[in-house]
């Protein structure tokens, strides 16, 4: 399996000189599992992924959305392969997270917000709303297994476990962990080769010591919670994801350094980074 990072920022895109090292695009990951192209979330990083995928058309991909807040869907109207006939996309989202995935993607492209509606995109699309805990097998050879679990976020969120040929990637974004390791997410992450985890805040930002206000109830976690989950689930590598828009490159580097003291095999997600497992 191969993971490539196209968007690692949370809440809103943050272009500028202070974010060039880790990147300013919002959530999007490309996972190659056997012959399957799996896309996790459709933030603004999806536009860049789409430009890269043009050379592979016609193509088929399986897209899993954690939830439908803007920073996880706002790249979809600019995803070039979705406008091209002959391409096929299978889109999955959590049932009753809010409106359905199809309704929400169409809604952000309604007039007057966007000039082209979802129904005018040329690629073939099928939508599937997932139940919590449902397992789906995907890919051209039907040999990739994707499991989900609900996280802790306003309006709901789904985390995903992608398995192929004994390798496991787990994607947990926008999930608050409070004072204990969430047992559902621990089960989902158990034994993962790579755990991509929403470590949006430092403990000081979460408590409100830094940044002006406590973040309790906002639906995001700290790098400390990520390290605790990584230890509890016995994962091999932790990737700190969903960097706060106020965090500069130097702040993300410091967050990474502090996390490595707790869980040595930790890296902060960077646009363009590739992990092979």
PDB file of N, CA, C and O in Angstrom, residues 13 33 58 97 104-105 124 130 192 204 223 237 248 250 254 259 264:
ATOM      1  N   UNK A  13      -8.332  26.579   4.254  1.00  0.00           N
ATOM      2  CA  UNK A  13      -7.024  26.618   3.605  1.00  0.00           C
ATOM      3  C   UNK A  13      -6.184  27.776   4.145  1.00  0.00           C
ATOM      4  O   UNK A  13      -6.705  28.853   4.442  1.00  0.00           O
ATOM      5  N   UNK A  33      -4.064   0.747  -2.918  1.00  0.00           N
ATOM      6  CA  UNK A  33      -4.145  -0.560  -2.257  1.00  0.00           C
ATOM      7  C   UNK A  33      -4.357  -1.617  -3.329  1.00  0.00           C
ATOM      8  O   UNK A  33      -5.468  -1.770  -3.846  1.00  0.00           O
ATOM      9  N   UNK A  58      -8.889   7.021 -18.631  1.00  0.00           N
ATOM     10  CA  UNK A  58     -10.048   6.907 -17.742  1.00  0.00           C
ATOM     11  C   UNK A  58      -9.693   6.154 -16.466  1.00  0.00           C
ATOM     12  O   UNK A  58      -8.865   5.241 -16.486  1.00  0.00           O
ATOM     13  N   UNK A  97     -24.978  11.297   9.265  1.00  0.00           N
ATOM     14  CA  UNK A  97     -24.019  12.241   9.840  1.00  0.00           C
ATOM     15  C   UNK A  97     -24.610  13.644   9.787  1.00  0.00           C
ATOM     16  O   UNK A  97     -24.514  14.412  10.719  1.00  0.00           O
ATOM     17  N   UNK A 104     -25.304  16.952   0.165  1.00  0.00           N
ATOM     18  CA  UNK A 104     -24.390  18.008   0.594  1.00  0.00           C
ATOM     19  C   UNK A 104     -23.443  18.422  -0.526  1.00  0.00           C
ATOM     20  O   UNK A 104     -23.187  19.619  -0.725  1.00  0.00           O
ATOM     21  N   UNK A 105     -22.909  17.452  -1.271  1.00  0.00           N
ATOM     22  CA  UNK A 105     -22.043  17.813  -2.390  1.00  0.00           C
ATOM     23  C   UNK A 105     -22.814  18.607  -3.431  1.00  0.00           C
ATOM     24  O   UNK A 105     -22.282  19.553  -4.029  1.00  0.00           O
ATOM     25  N   UNK A 124     -19.245   9.168 -14.212  1.00  0.00           N
ATOM     26  CA  UNK A 124     -20.250   8.340 -13.562  1.00  0.00           C
ATOM     27  C   UNK A 124     -20.024   8.309 -12.066  1.00  0.00           C
ATOM     28  O   UNK A 124     -18.894   8.122 -11.601  1.00  0.00           O
ATOM     29  N   UNK A 130     -23.196   4.842   4.496  1.00  0.00           N
ATOM     30  CA  UNK A 130     -22.741   3.731   5.306  1.00  0.00           C
ATOM     31  C   UNK A 130     -23.364   3.752   6.695  1.00  0.00           C
ATOM     32  O   UNK A 130     -23.518   4.808   7.311  1.00  0.00           O
ATOM     33  N   UNK A 192      -2.699  -1.217  13.406  1.00  0.00           N
ATOM     34  CA  UNK A 192      -2.532  -0.532  12.114  1.00  0.00           C
ATOM     35  C   UNK A 192      -1.064  -0.270  11.817  1.00  0.00           C
ATOM     36  O   UNK A 192      -0.267   0.031  12.712  1.00  0.00           O
ATOM     37  N   UNK A 204      -2.016  22.824  25.377  1.00  0.00           N
ATOM     38  CA  UNK A 204      -2.216  24.201  25.833  1.00  0.00           C
ATOM     39  C   UNK A 204      -3.278  24.923  25.001  1.00  0.00           C
ATOM     40  O   UNK A 204      -4.062  25.720  25.530  1.00  0.00           O
ATOM     41  N   UNK A 223      -2.122  16.108  20.077  1.00  0.00           N
ATOM     42  CA  UNK A 223      -1.124  15.089  19.754  1.00  0.00           C
ATOM     43  C   UNK A 223      -0.950  14.104  20.906  1.00  0.00           C
ATOM     44  O   UNK A 223      -0.610  12.940  20.691  1.00  0.00           O
ATOM     45  N   UNK A 237       3.019   3.323  13.149  1.00  0.00           N
ATOM     46  CA  UNK A 237       3.409   4.703  12.863  1.00  0.00           C
ATOM     47  C   UNK A 237       2.213   5.620  13.046  1.00  0.00           C
ATOM     48  O   UNK A 237       1.095   5.307  12.633  1.00  0.00           O
ATOM     49  N   UNK A 248       1.866  27.765  12.469  1.00  0.00           N
ATOM     50  CA  UNK A 248       2.880  27.970  11.438  1.00  0.00           C
ATOM     51  C   UNK A 248       3.718  26.696  11.300  1.00  0.00           C
ATOM     52  O   UNK A 248       3.608  25.758  12.087  1.00  0.00           O
ATOM     53  N   UNK A 250       6.826  26.303  11.978  1.00  0.00           N
ATOM     54  CA  UNK A 250       7.651  26.093  13.171  1.00  0.00           C
ATOM     55  C   UNK A 250       6.818  25.520  14.316  1.00  0.00           C
ATOM     56  O   UNK A 250       7.311  24.683  15.094  1.00  0.00           O
ATOM     57  N   UNK A 254       7.340  21.840  16.167  1.00  0.00           N
ATOM     58  CA  UNK A 254       7.428  21.672  17.617  1.00  0.00           C
ATOM     59  C   UNK A 254       6.391  20.658  18.111  1.00  0.00           C
ATOM     60  O   UNK A 254       6.682  19.849  19.006  1.00  0.00           O
ATOM     61  N   UNK A 259       5.454  15.226  20.227  1.00  0.00           N
ATOM     62  CA  UNK A 259       4.767  13.929  20.066  1.00  0.00           C
ATOM     63  C   UNK A 259       5.772  12.794  19.994  1.00  0.00           C
ATOM     64  O   UNK A 259       5.526  11.701  20.526  1.00  0.00           O
ATOM     65  N   UNK A 264       7.706   7.571  19.612  1.00  0.00           N
ATOM     66  CA  UNK A 264       8.838   7.931  18.744  1.00  0.00           C
ATOM     67  C   UNK A 264       8.559   7.876  17.244  1.00  0.00           C
ATOM     68  O   UNK A 264       9.050   8.731  16.497  1.00  0.00           O
TER      69      UNK A 264
END
